[in-house]
Each structure stands twice: as structure tokens, then as C-alpha cells.
Amino acid sequence: METGEFLSIIKYLILGLIQGFTEPIPVSSSGHLIIGQWLLGVEQKGLTFEILTNTASLIAICFIYRQDLKRLLVNTLRFLRTKENVYKSDFLFALYIVIGTIPAGVLGLLFGDVIAEYFTSLNTIAVTLLLTGVALWLIRNFQGRKRDGDLSVKDALIVGLAQAFALVPGISRSGATVITSIAVGMKQDTALRFSFMLYIPVSLGSTVLGVSDLINTPDISTLAIPYLVAFIATLFMTYFAMKWFMGIMAKGNLKYFSYYCFIVGTLLLLFSLNLI
């Protein structure tokens, strides 16, 4: 293996670890991926690599929530068949996931390419990280009461709109949805579960739409091994980062992510303005 090929694999390994670690936590994986590519000198045109690593994160998160997914699917089908109240809560939760997915799905289809082209500068990421930090700080002490069975269509649409805003790099998808879920009154565990249940269909849609782009990627034979390494790194890192974040949420320590967003956002802004 030549030195250039080895360095390429190392760079993509690092990018995979970055994506995997930042996907579940409220600090914006897309923003950090752009920062990582800039620091490592890796140029990626389009969203192919992001979709690939996002698919790895999707698999890890589906594995973590496999029992919830199975229960929701089975009980939704049972409710549709029997209309028994014992299954109604899971049916409504599944319905709200569908409703909450619509805003990001529509805006992603309509404006995804525009966002990818015009909103990936370090300036944009710096500002959106600072906004994420402010939002995390504002809800740091919120203690909601709503559980899975207490949600409404209004809650689902509000959180869904927050997820749509997270299409802009630097605005954390998990951060936007968790913050908004808590803000509308959900308990920490319900907010976390609803947030990542919303992530699954949106990510799955991106994966399906991105298959043709991946197949038609220029020099795919050259990038096959680096992409595979990044995929595997993302898969395992997402699993461990998600488990860690679930523990953080249980303790209500979101303020520490706020501090991180303030620090990184400020440093990026100062650098982009040539002040450091």
C-alpha cells in the first residue's frame, strides 16, 4: 500500500469517527464533518459521503432502539386491526413520528441541494453552533411531564419543524429535536426517544435517495476502501456515543454541550474573521 493510500484511509477513519461521535449528541454532525474535512484537506463534492456515514449511524441507532421499533410496529398493526385501547398509545406515537417527519422530508427534497451549496461555510457553522449553544442553555433546567401517550399533533409538527431547520449544517438535528421536545413539555426519556425515532425515517429516505449518487461517484474504486473504513468507524462510534448520550440525558447535563458549542462556535467565528 502506497503512503498516499494509507493517509487517505487514516483521514477517512478520522472522519468516520467524527461523524459517529457527533451524530447522536447535540453539536451537529454535519457541521463537524465539514470542519473535519477542512482540517484534513479532504474535499467532498455533494452529499455522497455524508449520506454513506449517515447510513452507518442509522443502522447503529436502529439497533439500539430495535425493541421500541418492534413494539411500535406490532402494536400499530394490532390497533389498526382490533382498535383496542391497549395499543392506541403506540399507534399514536408512531403516527406522530410520521407527522413529525413531513417538514424535514419536504424541505429536504425541495431545498437540500441549495442548502448543501450555500450553507456550508465556516461562518455559517460558527453562527449555527452558537445558536445551538444558546438553545441548549435556555432549556437546561426544563423538566417536562409529557410521556409517550401524552403527545399531540401540535407537538409532533413543532418538533418536526425543528428537525427541518437542522438541515442547515451547524444546527444539530438531535439538538434541535431534543431541545424542542423538552420545550413543548416532554420528559427527558420521551424527548430522546421521539427525537431519534424522527431521525430514522428521514435518514432512511436520504439513504434511499443517495444510492444512485454513491454508485455514480467518480473514482469510486479508489474510494471504496476509505469509504468502507469510514462506514465501519461511524457504525461503532455512533453506537457508543448514543449509549453515552442516553446516560447524559438521564442526568440532565445538557448544559455541558452548550459550553462546547459556545467555545467551538466562537473559535470558528474568530478564525473565519481572521482574528486568530
Tab-separated table of C-alpha atoms in Angstrom:
chain	number	residue	atom	x	y	z
A	1	MET	CA	0.000	0.000	0.000
A	2	GLU	CA	1.364	3.382	-1.006
A	3	THR	CA	1.775	6.191	1.526
A	4	GLY	CA	-0.927	8.290	-0.159
A	5	GLU	CA	-3.460	5.461	0.041
A	6	PHE	CA	-2.634	4.809	3.693
A	7	LEU	CA	-3.021	8.509	4.586
A	8	SER	CA	-6.331	8.590	2.744
A	9	ILE	CA	-7.619	5.655	4.807
A	10	ILE	CA	-6.495	7.344	8.040
A	11	LYS	CA	-8.243	10.578	7.074
A	12	TYR	CA	-11.497	8.790	6.293
A	13	LEU	CA	-11.193	6.796	9.509
A	14	ILE	CA	-10.997	10.071	11.439
A	15	LEU	CA	-13.964	11.489	9.529
A	16	GLY	CA	-15.974	8.357	10.298
A	17	LEU	CA	-15.160	8.671	13.998
A	18	ILE	CA	-16.168	12.343	13.929
A	19	GLN	CA	-19.487	11.558	12.254
A	20	GLY	CA	-20.179	8.645	14.581
A	21	PHE	CA	-19.418	10.582	17.749
A	22	THR	CA	-21.276	13.771	16.822
A	23	GLU	CA	-24.406	12.269	15.208
A	24	PRO	CA	-26.228	11.370	18.443
A	25	ILE	CA	-25.085	14.333	20.549
A	26	PRO	CA	-26.410	17.906	20.153
A	27	VAL	CA	-23.385	19.511	18.473
A	28	SER	CA	-24.147	18.983	14.722
A	29	SER	CA	-22.532	16.068	12.926
A	30	SER	CA	-22.796	17.787	9.530
A	31	GLY	CA	-21.031	20.876	10.839
A	32	HIS	CA	-18.260	18.842	12.450
A	33	LEU	CA	-17.868	16.751	9.305
A	34	ILE	CA	-17.286	19.920	7.288
A	35	ILE	CA	-14.784	21.159	9.891
A	36	GLY	CA	-13.038	17.770	9.845
A	37	GLN	CA	-12.815	17.737	6.053
A	38	TRP	CA	-11.381	21.247	6.100
A	39	LEU	CA	-8.759	20.388	8.742
A	40	LEU	CA	-7.752	17.158	6.987
A	41	GLY	CA	-7.759	18.656	3.499
A	42	VAL	CA	-10.421	16.243	2.228
A	43	GLU	CA	-12.620	17.701	-0.481
A	44	GLN	CA	-16.074	16.184	-0.823
A	45	LYS	CA	-18.443	17.370	-3.534
A	46	GLY	CA	-22.100	16.742	-2.919
A	47	LEU	CA	-23.599	14.733	-0.075
A	48	THR	CA	-22.466	11.218	-1.020
A	49	PHE	CA	-20.017	10.734	1.853
A	50	GLU	CA	-22.360	12.325	4.381
A	51	ILE	CA	-25.187	10.035	3.257
A	52	LEU	CA	-22.908	6.997	3.493
A	53	THR	CA	-21.808	7.724	7.046
A	54	ASN	CA	-25.314	8.781	7.997
A	55	THR	CA	-26.483	5.335	6.922
A	56	ALA	CA	-23.983	3.764	9.304
A	57	SER	CA	-25.319	5.949	12.127
A	58	LEU	CA	-28.859	4.936	11.158
A	59	ILE	CA	-28.018	1.236	11.497
A	60	ALA	CA	-26.464	1.771	14.938
A	61	ILE	CA	-29.427	3.788	16.222
A	62	CYS	CA	-31.955	1.295	14.823
A	63	PHE	CA	-30.084	-1.451	16.671
A	64	ILE	CA	-30.239	0.472	19.952
A	65	TYR	CA	-33.956	1.147	19.559
A	66	ARG	CA	-34.789	-2.217	17.989
A	67	GLN	CA	-37.182	-3.222	20.781
A	68	ASP	CA	-39.043	0.101	20.609
A	69	LEU	CA	-39.274	-0.148	16.828
A	70	LYS	CA	-40.609	-3.697	17.024
A	71	ARG	CA	-43.176	-2.746	19.681
A	72	LEU	CA	-44.394	0.300	17.765
A	73	LEU	CA	-44.764	-1.648	14.530
A	74	VAL	CA	-46.511	-4.631	16.092
A	75	ASN	CA	-48.846	-2.582	18.282
A	76	THR	CA	-49.699	-0.187	15.453
A	77	LEU	CA	-50.774	-3.111	13.286
A	78	ARG	CA	-52.707	-4.597	16.208
A	79	PHE	CA	-54.517	-1.303	16.817
A	80	LEU	CA	-55.437	-0.944	13.151
A	81	ARG	CA	-56.813	-4.486	13.230
A	82	THR	CA	-58.579	-4.517	16.607
A	83	LYS	CA	-58.987	-0.825	17.636
A	84	GLU	CA	-58.255	-1.893	21.228
A	85	ASN	CA	-57.208	0.960	23.535
A	86	VAL	CA	-54.282	-1.023	24.923
A	87	TYR	CA	-52.476	-0.474	21.601
A	88	LYS	CA	-53.632	3.099	20.983
A	89	SER	CA	-50.712	4.868	22.693
A	90	ASP	CA	-48.115	3.140	20.500
A	91	PHE	CA	-50.255	3.728	17.389
A	92	LEU	CA	-50.461	7.464	18.119
A	93	PHE	CA	-46.738	7.664	18.877
A	94	ALA	CA	-45.998	6.040	15.503
A	95	LEU	CA	-48.462	8.405	13.808
A	96	TYR	CA	-46.781	11.425	15.376
A	97	ILE	CA	-43.426	10.199	14.105
A	98	VAL	CA	-44.850	10.144	10.576
A	99	ILE	CA	-46.329	13.636	11.015
A	100	GLY	CA	-43.104	14.984	12.504
A	101	THR	CA	-41.083	13.609	9.598
A	102	ILE	CA	-43.019	15.544	6.953
A	103	PRO	CA	-41.440	19.034	7.354
A	104	ALA	CA	-37.830	17.824	7.050
A	105	GLY	CA	-38.762	15.438	4.238
A	106	VAL	CA	-40.453	18.142	2.167
A	107	LEU	CA	-37.838	20.841	2.783
A	108	GLY	CA	-35.013	18.362	2.198
A	109	LEU	CA	-36.407	17.386	-1.205
A	110	LEU	CA	-37.063	20.998	-2.207
A	111	PHE	CA	-34.009	22.764	-0.827
A	112	GLY	CA	-31.460	20.077	0.113
A	113	ASP	CA	-29.133	20.843	-2.807
A	114	VAL	CA	-29.358	24.613	-2.210
A	115	ILE	CA	-28.520	24.200	1.464
A	116	ALA	CA	-25.564	21.935	0.607
A	117	GLU	CA	-24.237	24.532	-1.851
A	118	TYR	CA	-24.724	27.793	0.033
A	119	PHE	CA	-24.758	26.967	3.755
A	120	THR	CA	-21.550	25.037	4.315
A	121	SER	CA	-19.127	27.866	5.074
A	122	LEU	CA	-17.254	28.062	8.375
A	123	ASN	CA	-19.077	31.332	9.076
A	124	THR	CA	-22.450	29.605	8.815
A	125	ILE	CA	-21.362	26.710	11.005
A	126	ALA	CA	-19.924	29.091	13.624
A	127	VAL	CA	-23.168	31.062	13.875
A	128	THR	CA	-25.411	27.989	13.941
A	129	LEU	CA	-23.269	26.338	16.626
A	130	LEU	CA	-23.626	29.464	18.749
A	131	LEU	CA	-27.402	29.389	18.220
A	132	THR	CA	-27.450	25.720	19.241
A	133	GLY	CA	-25.484	26.613	22.363
A	134	VAL	CA	-27.977	29.337	23.294
A	135	ALA	CA	-30.931	26.964	22.816
A	136	LEU	CA	-29.274	24.264	24.935
A	137	TRP	CA	-28.594	26.794	27.675
A	138	LEU	CA	-32.183	28.059	27.701
A	139	ILE	CA	-33.708	24.600	28.234
A	140	ARG	CA	-31.006	23.271	30.569
A	141	ASN	CA	-33.311	23.221	33.610
A	142	PHE	CA	-36.596	22.296	31.932
A	143	GLN	CA	-38.408	19.317	33.429
A	144	GLY	CA	-41.260	18.195	31.196
A	145	ARG	CA	-44.159	15.940	32.174
A	146	LYS	CA	-45.374	14.548	28.856
A	147	ARG	CA	-44.779	10.856	28.247
A	148	ASP	CA	-45.279	8.853	25.052
A	149	GLY	CA	-49.051	8.734	25.454
A	150	ASP	CA	-49.409	12.466	26.172
A	151	LEU	CA	-48.148	13.843	22.849
A	152	SER	CA	-50.263	15.687	20.305
A	153	VAL	CA	-50.245	16.506	16.599
A	154	LYS	CA	-49.123	20.027	17.522
A	155	ASP	CA	-46.123	18.666	19.441
A	156	ALA	CA	-45.154	16.452	16.508
A	157	LEU	CA	-45.337	19.309	13.987
A	158	ILE	CA	-43.342	21.708	16.171
A	159	VAL	CA	-40.567	19.173	16.723
A	160	GLY	CA	-40.731	18.224	13.041
A	161	LEU	CA	-40.191	21.853	12.036
A	162	ALA	CA	-37.187	21.996	14.371
A	163	GLN	CA	-35.752	18.947	12.599
A	164	ALA	CA	-36.264	20.715	9.255
A	165	PHE	CA	-34.183	23.690	10.447
A	166	ALA	CA	-31.394	21.234	11.258
A	167	LEU	CA	-30.889	20.671	7.526
A	168	VAL	CA	-28.559	23.673	7.784
A	169	PRO	CA	-25.041	22.473	8.771
A	170	GLY	CA	-24.122	23.543	12.285
A	171	ILE	CA	-27.662	23.235	13.610
A	172	SER	CA	-27.645	19.906	15.404
A	173	ARG	CA	-30.504	17.617	14.356
A	174	SER	CA	-30.519	15.780	17.661
A	175	GLY	CA	-30.043	19.067	19.479
A	176	ALA	CA	-32.894	20.803	17.646
A	177	THR	CA	-35.337	17.954	18.176
A	178	VAL	CA	-34.363	17.168	21.771
A	179	ILE	CA	-34.402	20.868	22.718
A	180	THR	CA	-37.797	21.424	21.095
A	181	SER	CA	-39.237	18.220	22.542
A	182	ILE	CA	-38.247	19.316	26.029
A	183	ALA	CA	-39.501	22.846	25.335
A	184	VAL	CA	-43.008	21.553	24.449
A	185	GLY	CA	-43.082	19.673	27.750
A	186	MET	CA	-41.759	16.158	27.123
A	187	LYS	CA	-39.856	14.266	29.804
A	188	GLN	CA	-36.181	13.654	29.078
A	189	ASP	CA	-36.562	9.993	28.086
A	190	THR	CA	-39.603	10.672	25.879
A	191	ALA	CA	-37.828	13.621	24.226
A	192	LEU	CA	-34.796	11.466	23.467
A	193	ARG	CA	-36.859	8.574	22.093
A	194	PHE	CA	-39.087	10.815	19.967
A	195	SER	CA	-36.056	12.702	18.634
A	196	PHE	CA	-34.308	9.584	17.380
A	197	MET	CA	-37.483	7.956	16.130
A	198	LEU	CA	-37.861	11.058	13.937
A	199	TYR	CA	-34.283	10.637	12.764
A	200	ILE	CA	-34.866	7.119	11.453
A	201	PRO	CA	-37.331	7.792	8.578
A	202	VAL	CA	-35.536	10.981	7.478
A	203	SER	CA	-32.178	9.213	7.440
A	204	LEU	CA	-33.675	6.192	5.685
A	205	GLY	CA	-35.113	8.462	2.995
A	206	SER	CA	-31.729	10.142	2.491
A	207	THR	CA	-30.090	6.735	2.166
A	208	VAL	CA	-32.540	5.544	-0.480
A	209	LEU	CA	-32.243	8.773	-2.474
A	210	GLY	CA	-28.452	8.722	-2.202
A	211	VAL	CA	-27.865	5.194	-3.516
A	212	SER	CA	-27.607	6.317	-7.153
A	213	ASP	CA	-25.218	9.148	-6.228
A	214	LEU	CA	-22.998	6.687	-4.361
A	215	ILE	CA	-22.937	4.255	-7.287
A	216	ASN	CA	-22.084	7.058	-9.724
A	217	THR	CA	-19.415	8.647	-7.527
A	218	PRO	CA	-16.299	9.463	-9.593
A	219	ASP	CA	-13.289	7.291	-8.664
A	220	ILE	CA	-15.496	5.023	-6.548
A	221	SER	CA	-12.999	2.193	-6.987
A	222	THR	CA	-10.270	4.355	-5.437
A	223	LEU	CA	-12.509	5.489	-2.604
A	224	ALA	CA	-14.060	2.082	-1.878
A	225	ILE	CA	-11.687	1.103	0.947
A	226	PRO	CA	-11.565	4.572	2.613
A	227	TYR	CA	-15.374	4.756	2.424
A	228	LEU	CA	-15.702	1.272	3.925
A	229	VAL	CA	-13.344	2.199	6.773
A	230	ALA	CA	-15.325	5.384	7.439
A	231	PHE	CA	-18.601	3.419	7.385
A	232	ILE	CA	-17.403	0.871	9.947
A	233	ALA	CA	-15.867	3.578	12.172
A	234	THR	CA	-19.120	5.546	12.083
A	235	LEU	CA	-21.206	2.473	12.856
A	236	PHE	CA	-19.361	1.542	16.050
A	237	MET	CA	-18.705	5.099	17.236
A	238	THR	CA	-22.376	6.035	16.840
A	239	TYR	CA	-23.387	3.075	18.996
A	240	PHE	CA	-21.075	4.008	21.865
A	241	ALA	CA	-21.764	7.758	21.563
A	242	MET	CA	-25.515	7.137	21.636
A	243	LYS	CA	-25.240	4.981	24.758
A	244	TRP	CA	-23.129	7.698	26.395
A	245	PHE	CA	-25.612	10.420	25.412
A	246	MET	CA	-28.526	8.430	26.826
A	247	GLY	CA	-26.718	8.478	30.176
A	248	ILE	CA	-26.123	12.230	29.877
A	249	MET	CA	-29.817	12.815	29.143
A	250	ALA	CA	-30.848	10.728	32.137
A	251	LYS	CA	-28.798	13.051	34.353
A	252	GLY	CA	-29.997	16.244	32.624
A	253	ASN	CA	-26.499	17.547	31.860
A	254	LEU	CA	-27.194	19.241	28.509
A	255	LYS	CA	-25.527	22.448	29.700
A	256	TYR	CA	-22.099	20.938	29.032
A	257	PHE	CA	-22.933	20.639	25.322
A	258	SER	CA	-23.954	24.283	25.453
A	259	TYR	CA	-20.494	25.226	26.726
A	260	TYR	CA	-18.898	23.190	23.945
A	261	CYS	CA	-20.997	24.870	21.241
A	262	PHE	CA	-20.106	28.307	22.614
A	263	ILE	CA	-16.384	27.528	22.617
A	264	VAL	CA	-16.183	25.907	19.172
A	265	GLY	CA	-18.586	28.395	17.590
A	266	THR	CA	-16.619	31.363	18.956
A	267	LEU	CA	-13.269	29.950	17.827
A	268	LEU	CA	-14.634	29.243	14.335
A	269	LEU	CA	-16.107	32.729	14.072
A	270	LEU	CA	-12.868	34.380	15.167
A	271	PHE	CA	-10.889	32.260	12.709
A	272	SER	CA	-13.256	32.937	9.801
A	273	LEU	CA	-12.940	36.683	10.511
A	274	ASN	CA	-9.123	36.338	10.558
A	275	LEU	CA	-8.956	37.446	14.187
A	276	ILE	CA	-6.913	34.400	15.233
